[in-house]
XYZ file of C-alpha atoms in Angstrom:
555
model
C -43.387 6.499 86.066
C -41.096 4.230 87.688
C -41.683 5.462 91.218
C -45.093 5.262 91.165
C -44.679 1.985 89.935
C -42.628 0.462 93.085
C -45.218 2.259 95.049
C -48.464 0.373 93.454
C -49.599 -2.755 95.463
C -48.711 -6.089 94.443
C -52.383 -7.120 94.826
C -55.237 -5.494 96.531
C -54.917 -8.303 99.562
C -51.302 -7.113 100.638
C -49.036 -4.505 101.206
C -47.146 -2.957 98.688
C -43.556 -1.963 98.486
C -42.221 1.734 99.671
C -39.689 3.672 97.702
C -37.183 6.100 98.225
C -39.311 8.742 96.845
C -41.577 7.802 99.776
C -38.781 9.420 102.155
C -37.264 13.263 102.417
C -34.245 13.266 104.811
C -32.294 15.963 106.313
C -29.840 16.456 106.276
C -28.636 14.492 103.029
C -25.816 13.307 103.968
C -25.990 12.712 107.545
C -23.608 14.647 109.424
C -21.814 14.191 113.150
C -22.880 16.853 115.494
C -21.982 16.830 119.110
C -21.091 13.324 118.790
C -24.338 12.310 117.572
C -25.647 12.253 114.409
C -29.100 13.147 113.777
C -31.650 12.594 111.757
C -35.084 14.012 109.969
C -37.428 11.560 107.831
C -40.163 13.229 106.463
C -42.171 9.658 105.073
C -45.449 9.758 102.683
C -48.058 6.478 102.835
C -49.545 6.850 99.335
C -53.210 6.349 98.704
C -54.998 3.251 99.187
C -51.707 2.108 100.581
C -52.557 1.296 104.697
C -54.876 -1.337 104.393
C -57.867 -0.854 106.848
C -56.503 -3.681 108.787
C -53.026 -3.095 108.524
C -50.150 -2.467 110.595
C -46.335 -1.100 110.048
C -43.576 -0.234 111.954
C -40.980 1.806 110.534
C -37.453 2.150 112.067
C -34.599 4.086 110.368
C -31.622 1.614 110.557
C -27.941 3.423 110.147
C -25.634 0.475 108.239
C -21.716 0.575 108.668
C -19.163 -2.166 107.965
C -19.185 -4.027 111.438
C -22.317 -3.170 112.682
C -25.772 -1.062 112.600
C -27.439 1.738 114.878
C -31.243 1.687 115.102
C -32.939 4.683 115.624
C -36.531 4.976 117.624
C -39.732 3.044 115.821
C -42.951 4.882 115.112
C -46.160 2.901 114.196
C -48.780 3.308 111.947
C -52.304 1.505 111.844
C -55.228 1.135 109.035
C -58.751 2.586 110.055
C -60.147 -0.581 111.720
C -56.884 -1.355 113.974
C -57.108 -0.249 117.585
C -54.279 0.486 119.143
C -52.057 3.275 119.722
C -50.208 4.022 116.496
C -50.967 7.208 113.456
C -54.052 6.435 111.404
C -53.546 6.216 108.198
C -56.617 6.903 105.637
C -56.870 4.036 103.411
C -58.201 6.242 101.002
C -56.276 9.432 101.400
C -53.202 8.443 102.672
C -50.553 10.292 104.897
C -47.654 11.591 105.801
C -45.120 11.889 109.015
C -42.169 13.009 110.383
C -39.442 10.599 112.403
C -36.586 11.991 114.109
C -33.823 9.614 114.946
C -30.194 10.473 116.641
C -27.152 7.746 116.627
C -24.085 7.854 118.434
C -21.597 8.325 116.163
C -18.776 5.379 115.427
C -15.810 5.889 112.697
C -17.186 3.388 110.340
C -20.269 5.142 110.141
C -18.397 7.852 108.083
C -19.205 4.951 104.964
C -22.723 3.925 106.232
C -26.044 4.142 104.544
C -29.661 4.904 106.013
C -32.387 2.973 106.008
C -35.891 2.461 106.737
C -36.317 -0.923 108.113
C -40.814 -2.153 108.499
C -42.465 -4.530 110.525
C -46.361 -4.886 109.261
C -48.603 -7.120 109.230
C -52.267 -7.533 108.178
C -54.630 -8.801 110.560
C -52.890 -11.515 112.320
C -50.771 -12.038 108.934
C -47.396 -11.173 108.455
C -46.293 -9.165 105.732
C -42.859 -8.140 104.206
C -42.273 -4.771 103.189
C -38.116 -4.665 101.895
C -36.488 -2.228 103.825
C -35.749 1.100 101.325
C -32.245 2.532 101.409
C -33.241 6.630 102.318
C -30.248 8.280 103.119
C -26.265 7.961 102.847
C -22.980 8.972 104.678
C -22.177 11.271 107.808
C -19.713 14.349 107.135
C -17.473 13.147 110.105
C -15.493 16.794 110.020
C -16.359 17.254 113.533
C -14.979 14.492 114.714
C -11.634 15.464 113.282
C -11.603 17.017 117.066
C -10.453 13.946 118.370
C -7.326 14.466 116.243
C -6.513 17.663 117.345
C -4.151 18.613 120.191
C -5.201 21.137 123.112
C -3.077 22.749 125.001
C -2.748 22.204 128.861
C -2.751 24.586 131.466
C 0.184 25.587 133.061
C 0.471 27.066 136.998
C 2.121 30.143 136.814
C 4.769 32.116 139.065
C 4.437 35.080 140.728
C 8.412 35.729 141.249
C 8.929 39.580 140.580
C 12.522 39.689 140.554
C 11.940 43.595 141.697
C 9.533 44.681 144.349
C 8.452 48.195 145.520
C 8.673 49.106 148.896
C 8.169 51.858 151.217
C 8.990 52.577 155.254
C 7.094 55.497 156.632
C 7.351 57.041 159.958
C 5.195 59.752 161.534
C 6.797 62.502 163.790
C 4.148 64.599 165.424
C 4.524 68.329 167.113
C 3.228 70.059 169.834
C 0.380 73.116 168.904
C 2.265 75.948 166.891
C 5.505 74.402 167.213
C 8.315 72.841 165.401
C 10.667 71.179 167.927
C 11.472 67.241 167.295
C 10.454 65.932 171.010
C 13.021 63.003 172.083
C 10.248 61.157 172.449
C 8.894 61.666 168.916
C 12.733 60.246 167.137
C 12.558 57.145 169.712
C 9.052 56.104 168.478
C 8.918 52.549 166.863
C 8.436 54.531 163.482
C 11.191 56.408 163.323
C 13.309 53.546 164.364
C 12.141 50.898 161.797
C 12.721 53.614 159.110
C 16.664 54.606 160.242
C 16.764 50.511 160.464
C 15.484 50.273 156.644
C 17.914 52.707 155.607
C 21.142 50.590 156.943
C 19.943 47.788 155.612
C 19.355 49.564 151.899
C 23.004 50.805 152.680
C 24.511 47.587 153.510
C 23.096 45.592 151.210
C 23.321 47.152 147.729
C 22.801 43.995 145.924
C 19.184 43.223 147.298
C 18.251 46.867 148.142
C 17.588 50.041 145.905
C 16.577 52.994 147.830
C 14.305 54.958 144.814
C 14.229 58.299 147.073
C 13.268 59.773 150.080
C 10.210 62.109 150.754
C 9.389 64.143 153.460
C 5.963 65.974 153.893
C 4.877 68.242 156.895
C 1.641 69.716 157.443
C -0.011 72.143 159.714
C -3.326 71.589 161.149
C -6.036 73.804 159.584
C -6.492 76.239 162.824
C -5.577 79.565 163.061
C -4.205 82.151 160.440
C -3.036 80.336 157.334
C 0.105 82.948 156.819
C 1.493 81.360 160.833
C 0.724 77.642 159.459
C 2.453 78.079 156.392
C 5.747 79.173 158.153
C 4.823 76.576 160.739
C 4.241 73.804 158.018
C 7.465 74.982 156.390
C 9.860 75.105 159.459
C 8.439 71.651 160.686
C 9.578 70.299 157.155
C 12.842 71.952 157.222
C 13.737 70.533 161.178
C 12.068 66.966 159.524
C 14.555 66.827 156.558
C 17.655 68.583 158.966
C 16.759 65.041 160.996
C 17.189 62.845 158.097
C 20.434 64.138 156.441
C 22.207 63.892 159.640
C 20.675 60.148 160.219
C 22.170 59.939 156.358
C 25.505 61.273 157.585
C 25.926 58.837 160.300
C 25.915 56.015 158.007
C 27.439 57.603 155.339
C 24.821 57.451 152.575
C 24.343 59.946 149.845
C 20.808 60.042 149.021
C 18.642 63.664 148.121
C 15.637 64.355 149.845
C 12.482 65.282 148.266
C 10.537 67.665 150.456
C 7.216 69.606 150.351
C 4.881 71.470 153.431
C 1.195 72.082 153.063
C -0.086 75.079 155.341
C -3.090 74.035 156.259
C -4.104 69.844 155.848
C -7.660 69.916 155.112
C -7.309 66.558 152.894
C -6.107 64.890 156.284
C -8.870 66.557 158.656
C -11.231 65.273 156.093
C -10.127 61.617 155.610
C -9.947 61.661 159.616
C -12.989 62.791 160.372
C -14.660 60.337 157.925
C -13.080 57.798 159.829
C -14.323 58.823 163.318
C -17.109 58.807 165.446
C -17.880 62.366 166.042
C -21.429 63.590 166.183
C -22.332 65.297 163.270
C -19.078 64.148 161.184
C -21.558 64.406 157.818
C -22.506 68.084 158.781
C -18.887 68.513 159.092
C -18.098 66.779 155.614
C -20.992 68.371 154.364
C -18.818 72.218 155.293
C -15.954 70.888 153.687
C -17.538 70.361 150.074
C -19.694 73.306 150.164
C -17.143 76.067 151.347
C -13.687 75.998 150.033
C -12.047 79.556 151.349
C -10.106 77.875 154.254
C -10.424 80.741 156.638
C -14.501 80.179 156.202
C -14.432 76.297 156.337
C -12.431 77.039 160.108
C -15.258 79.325 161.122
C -18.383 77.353 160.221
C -16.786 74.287 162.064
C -15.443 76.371 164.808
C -19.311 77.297 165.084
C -20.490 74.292 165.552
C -19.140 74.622 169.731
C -20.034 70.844 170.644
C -18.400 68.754 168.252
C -15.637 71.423 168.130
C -13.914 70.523 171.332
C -13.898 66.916 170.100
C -12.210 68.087 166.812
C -9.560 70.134 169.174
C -8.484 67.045 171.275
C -9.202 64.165 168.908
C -8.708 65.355 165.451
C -6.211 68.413 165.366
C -3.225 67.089 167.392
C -2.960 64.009 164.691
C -2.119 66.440 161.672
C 0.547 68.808 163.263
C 2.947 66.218 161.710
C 6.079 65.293 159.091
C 5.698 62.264 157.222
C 9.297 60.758 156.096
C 8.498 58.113 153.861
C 11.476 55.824 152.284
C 10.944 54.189 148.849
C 13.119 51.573 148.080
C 13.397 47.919 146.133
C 13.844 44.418 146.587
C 15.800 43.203 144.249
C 15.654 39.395 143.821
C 17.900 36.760 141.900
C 18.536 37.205 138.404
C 17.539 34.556 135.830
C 21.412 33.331 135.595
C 21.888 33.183 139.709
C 18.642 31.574 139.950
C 19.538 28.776 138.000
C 23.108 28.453 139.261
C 21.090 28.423 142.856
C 19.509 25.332 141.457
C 22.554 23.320 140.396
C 24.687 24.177 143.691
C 21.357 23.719 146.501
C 17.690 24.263 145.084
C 16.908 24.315 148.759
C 17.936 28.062 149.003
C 15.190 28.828 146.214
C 11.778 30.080 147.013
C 8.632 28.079 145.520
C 8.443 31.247 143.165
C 11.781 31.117 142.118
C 12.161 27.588 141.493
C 8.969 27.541 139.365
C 9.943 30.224 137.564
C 12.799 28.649 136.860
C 11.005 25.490 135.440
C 8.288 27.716 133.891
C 10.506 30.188 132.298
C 14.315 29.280 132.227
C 13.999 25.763 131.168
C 14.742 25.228 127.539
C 14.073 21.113 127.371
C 11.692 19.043 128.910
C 13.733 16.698 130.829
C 15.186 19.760 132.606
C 11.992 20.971 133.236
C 10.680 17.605 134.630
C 13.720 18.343 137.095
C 12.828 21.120 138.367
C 9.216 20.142 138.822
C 10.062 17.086 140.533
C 12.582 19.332 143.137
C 9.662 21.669 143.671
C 6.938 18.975 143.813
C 9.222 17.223 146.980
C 10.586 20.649 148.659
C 6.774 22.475 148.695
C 4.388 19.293 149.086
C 1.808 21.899 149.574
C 1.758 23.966 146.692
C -0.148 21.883 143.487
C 1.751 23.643 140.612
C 4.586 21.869 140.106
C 2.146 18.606 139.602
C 0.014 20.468 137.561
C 2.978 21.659 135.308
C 4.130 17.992 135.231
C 0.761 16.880 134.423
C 0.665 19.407 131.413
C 4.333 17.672 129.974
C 2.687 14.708 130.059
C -0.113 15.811 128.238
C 1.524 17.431 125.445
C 4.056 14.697 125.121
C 0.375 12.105 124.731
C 1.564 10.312 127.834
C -1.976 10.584 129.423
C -1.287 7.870 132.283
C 0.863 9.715 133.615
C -0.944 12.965 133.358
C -3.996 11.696 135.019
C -1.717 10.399 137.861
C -0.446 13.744 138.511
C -3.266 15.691 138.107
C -5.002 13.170 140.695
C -1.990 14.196 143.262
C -2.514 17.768 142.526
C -5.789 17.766 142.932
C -5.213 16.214 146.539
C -3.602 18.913 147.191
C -5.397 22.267 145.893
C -8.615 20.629 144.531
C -9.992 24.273 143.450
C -7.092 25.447 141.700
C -7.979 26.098 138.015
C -5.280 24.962 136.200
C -6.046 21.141 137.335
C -9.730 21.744 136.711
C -8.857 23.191 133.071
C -6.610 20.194 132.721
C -8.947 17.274 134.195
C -11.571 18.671 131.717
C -9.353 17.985 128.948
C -8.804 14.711 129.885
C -12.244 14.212 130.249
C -12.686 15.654 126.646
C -10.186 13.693 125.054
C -11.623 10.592 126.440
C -14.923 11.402 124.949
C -16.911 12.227 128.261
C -18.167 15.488 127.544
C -20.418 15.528 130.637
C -17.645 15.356 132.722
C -15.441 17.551 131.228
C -18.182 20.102 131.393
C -18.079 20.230 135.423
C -14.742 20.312 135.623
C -14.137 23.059 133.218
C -16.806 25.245 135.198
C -14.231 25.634 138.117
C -11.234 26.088 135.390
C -12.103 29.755 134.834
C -8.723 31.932 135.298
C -6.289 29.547 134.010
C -4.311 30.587 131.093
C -5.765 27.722 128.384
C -9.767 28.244 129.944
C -10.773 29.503 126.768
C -9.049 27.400 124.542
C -10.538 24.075 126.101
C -14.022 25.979 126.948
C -13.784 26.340 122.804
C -12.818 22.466 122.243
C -15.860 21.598 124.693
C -18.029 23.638 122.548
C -17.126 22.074 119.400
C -17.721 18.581 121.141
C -21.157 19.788 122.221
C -21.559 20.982 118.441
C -21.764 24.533 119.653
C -19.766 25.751 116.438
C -20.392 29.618 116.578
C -19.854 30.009 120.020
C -16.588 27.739 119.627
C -14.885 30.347 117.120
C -15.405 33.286 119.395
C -13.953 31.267 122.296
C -10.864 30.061 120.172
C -10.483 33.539 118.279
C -6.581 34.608 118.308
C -5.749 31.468 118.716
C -4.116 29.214 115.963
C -4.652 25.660 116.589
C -6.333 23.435 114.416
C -9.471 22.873 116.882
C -9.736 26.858 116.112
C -9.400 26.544 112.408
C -11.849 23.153 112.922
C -14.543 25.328 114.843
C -14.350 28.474 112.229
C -15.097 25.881 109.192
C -17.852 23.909 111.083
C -19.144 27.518 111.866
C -18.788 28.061 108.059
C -16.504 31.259 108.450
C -13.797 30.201 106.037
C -12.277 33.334 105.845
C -11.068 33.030 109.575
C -10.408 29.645 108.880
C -8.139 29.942 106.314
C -6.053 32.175 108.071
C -5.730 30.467 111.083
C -4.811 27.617 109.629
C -2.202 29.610 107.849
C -0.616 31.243 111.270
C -0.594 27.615 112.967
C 2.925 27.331 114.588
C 3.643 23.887 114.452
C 1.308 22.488 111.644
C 0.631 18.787 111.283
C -0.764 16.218 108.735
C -4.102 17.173 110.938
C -3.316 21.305 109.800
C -3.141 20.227 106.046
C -5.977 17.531 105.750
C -8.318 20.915 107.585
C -6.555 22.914 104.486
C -7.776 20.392 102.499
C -11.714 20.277 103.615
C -11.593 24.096 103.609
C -10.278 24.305 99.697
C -13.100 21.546 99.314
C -15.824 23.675 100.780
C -14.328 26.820 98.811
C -13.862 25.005 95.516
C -10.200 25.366 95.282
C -8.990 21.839 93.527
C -5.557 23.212 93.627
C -4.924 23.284 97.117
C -7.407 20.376 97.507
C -5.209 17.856 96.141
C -1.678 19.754 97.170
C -3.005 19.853 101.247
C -4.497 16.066 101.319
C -1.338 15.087 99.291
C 0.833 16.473 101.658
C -1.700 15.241 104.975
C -1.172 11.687 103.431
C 2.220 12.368 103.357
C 2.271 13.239 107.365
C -0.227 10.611 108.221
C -0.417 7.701 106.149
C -3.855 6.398 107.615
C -5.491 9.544 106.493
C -5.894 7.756 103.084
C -8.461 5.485 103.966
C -10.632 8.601 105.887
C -9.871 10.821 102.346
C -11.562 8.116 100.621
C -14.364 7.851 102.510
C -14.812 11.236 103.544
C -18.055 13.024 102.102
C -16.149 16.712 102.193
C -14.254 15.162 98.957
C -17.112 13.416 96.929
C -17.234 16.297 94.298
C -13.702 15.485 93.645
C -13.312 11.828 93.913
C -11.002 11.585 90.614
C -8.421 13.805 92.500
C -8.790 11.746 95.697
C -8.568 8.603 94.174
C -5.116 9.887 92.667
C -4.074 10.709 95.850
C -4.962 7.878 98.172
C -4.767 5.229 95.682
């Protein structure tokens, strides 16, 4: 045979020459994971190969056009050698296992792997060629670098319509339902008639929703009195308000209601007090629900019962007159007028709303940015959101420079850390990117970049579930690296704005699925988009079963 011919010893005084059948390699070919590309050699010493005295040093050398990598040396010794190298039976033979990782480089997408020996015999040199044992790298994961991520952007909170409410308490004397002077000039009562002109006056700003009013009777006594108490003190409550109403001529309906005997109130009251006993009394309340035989087991409890009389009671002999009502903000259109005539008179949510929201082009946007960034120094988002232009228009420069202001400013805020750790990833520092992206959580791209990291760090599985739902070519990337082209294929067919980067993915995925058709129609059209995607068709392992096609194509 003609292996075991190379392998046979050129004389029985020096070494032979190794073969490639002397070498199993995994994966074959290489492939780029994480950035790295690594390496199994399973190597055999046939018998009567290590002489007794011998020596070797094998090192698996990865050859490019430019340069090399050289991966970690293992030794290996004959019987009478002492050192500290794997003994090798002279008679017998053996065999080993190297592992070797390189840093991946683009050239080494064309390389070749090699085992590369350093022997000797005694104090005699001896050359053993070096054996070509491997070939290529599948560089598809490094197709990340060509894909775009998107940025995080600071949001608003601008709610052009807020809910609001004004309550005021009136409270009455024991079995009674007179309004006491005293009770209509409490601070309450004044801040809600003062919330009511203002709703009146100002119809553009202010939306009264209704107007409630709710009286109660303390749960003491009969409950036939305290529901025609409860009922009265509603009805002299409401009489208040429509004449309040009437004064400042508003129209507005009243929604009222009266509850005999306020055993929700006692309880939340007496949960918040300090009363001895309170969790006896609490404990009444859930066991007995009658009314008239919750009154009498507290009632008997004669210590903590004058307590209740003067510190609990008194509070719930009360109306409630509650005003719901609306803020109602600037509209999209005044908004942006407010911008053009003084963006001074805009809030920080308003004006990045505006930008965020209203904007239709990027200079525009940069505009408004820039206004907010110098009017609110203190609040990060408008340099974050001008960081994120930057990034999607590839000016990173400038990105970095804002993102370094904003994270002067707010250097916790998660939008900056999401966006520093895609600078960090698209620079290739992975390490990096990783801390920052660990204080990006809550930003509205975490996941996206969190998926990109993974993809970097060769983590393809967990990649696709962190880009799932999302159509971007690092998505469709992960789901083919992860070998679910399925998902990939429909991804990449829901991308928005797809790119030569979109087809060329198209094209690996028909590869992978045997589909020559769209093979050649996606890397024609990629080519098309991207003219220097030729030379990395050519050389790209994905395509070797189909190098007549690609040769058409690139040629």
């Amino acid at each position: 045979m003609a292996s075991a011919s190379m392998l046979m010893l050129s004389s029985c005084s020096k070494l032979g020459k190794l073969g490639a059948d002397n070498f199993n390699v995994t994966p074959t070919p290489l492939e780029a994971v994480g950035g790295q590309v690594p390496v199994t050699i399973n190597g055999t010493f046939p018998t009567k190969y290590m002489k007794k005295k011998a020596q070797v040093t094998v090192t698996p050398v990865l050859k490019y056009e430019g340069g090399e990598a050289v991966g970690q040396s293992a030794t290996f010794q004959g019987e009478k050698v002492e050192g500290n190298g794997t003994t090798i039976q002279y008679k017998v033979g053996g065999t080993y296992t190297m592992k070797a990782n390189f840093a991946y480089v683009d050239p080494m997408i064309k390389s070749d792997l090699y085992a590369r020996f350093d022997a000797k015999k005694g104090k005699k040199t001896v050359k053993i060629p070096e054996v070509k044992i491997g070939y290529g790298v599948v560089a598809t994961s490094q197709l990340l670098s060509r894909c775009d991520i998107t940025a995080a952007t600071a949001p608003d909170a601008y709610q052009r319509i807020i809910a609001e409410k004004q309550e005021a308490n009136i409270k009455f004397l024991i079995n009674q339902a007179v309004l006491r002077a005293s009770e209509l000039k409490s601070v309450s009562v004044k801040d809600l008639g003062k919330i009511l002109r203002e709703i009146n006056d100002n119809s553009e700003t202010r939306a009264l929703t209704n107007i409630e009013v709710s009286a109660y009777a303390s749960p003491d006594g009969k409950y036939s009195f305290n529901e025609k108490l409860a009922e009265k003190r509603q009805n002299v409550s409401s009489g208040y308000l429509k004449k309040e109403l009437k004064k400042i001529k508003m129209d507005a309906d009243i929604d009222t209601k009266f509850t005999a005997e306020d055993w929700e109130g006692f309880k939340e009251l007496v949960g918040k007090s300090n009363l001895q006993d309170k969790d006896v009394i609490l404990r009444v309340l859930s066991m007995y629900k009658d009314p008239e035989e919750r009154e009498r087991q507290i009632s008997n409890m004669s210590e903590v019962y004058t307590d209740i009389k003067h510190s609990i009671l008194p509070e719930l002999r009360r109306a409630r007159l509650i005003v719901n009502y609306e803020i109602i903000g600037r509209s999209d259109a005044q908004i942006v007028e407010q911008f053009a005539a003084d963006p001074s008179k805009l809030s920080v949510e308003e004006m990045i709303y505006g930008a965020n929201k209203l904007v239709k082009d990027d200079a525009t946007r940069q505009k408004w940015n820039e206004a907010i960034a110098k009017q609110y120094p203190s609040d990060y988002r408008a340099l974050n959101n001008m960081a994120q232009q930057a990034i999607s228009k590839g000016d990173m420069a400038a990105a970095q420079n804002y993102l370094k202001q904003a994270a002067q400013v707010s250097k916790n805020a998660s939008e900056v850390n999401t966006n520093l750790a895609l600078m960090a990833l698209k620079g290739g520092d992975v390490a990096k990117a990783e801390t920052y992206l660990a204080q990006g959580s809550g930003s509205n791209t975490f996941k996206e970049v969190m998926g990109n990291l993974n993809i970097a760090k060769g983590n393809y599985t967990q990649a696709a579930s962190d880009l799932a739902g999302v159509n971007t070519n690092s998505a469709a990337l992960a789901q083919i690296l992860a070998k679910d082209y399925t998902s990939a294929k429909s991804t990449l067919a829901n991308i928005k704005n797809a790119d030569a980067i979109t087809s060329y993915l198209q094209a690996v995925l028909a590869a992978r699925t045997d589909d020559a058709s769209t093979l050649a129609s996606s890397l024609q059209r990629a080519v098309q988009q991207d003219a220097t995607l030729a030379t990395r068709a050519a050389n790209d392992l994905e395509f070797a079963k189909y190098a007549s096609v690609i040769k058409n194509i690139v040629k």
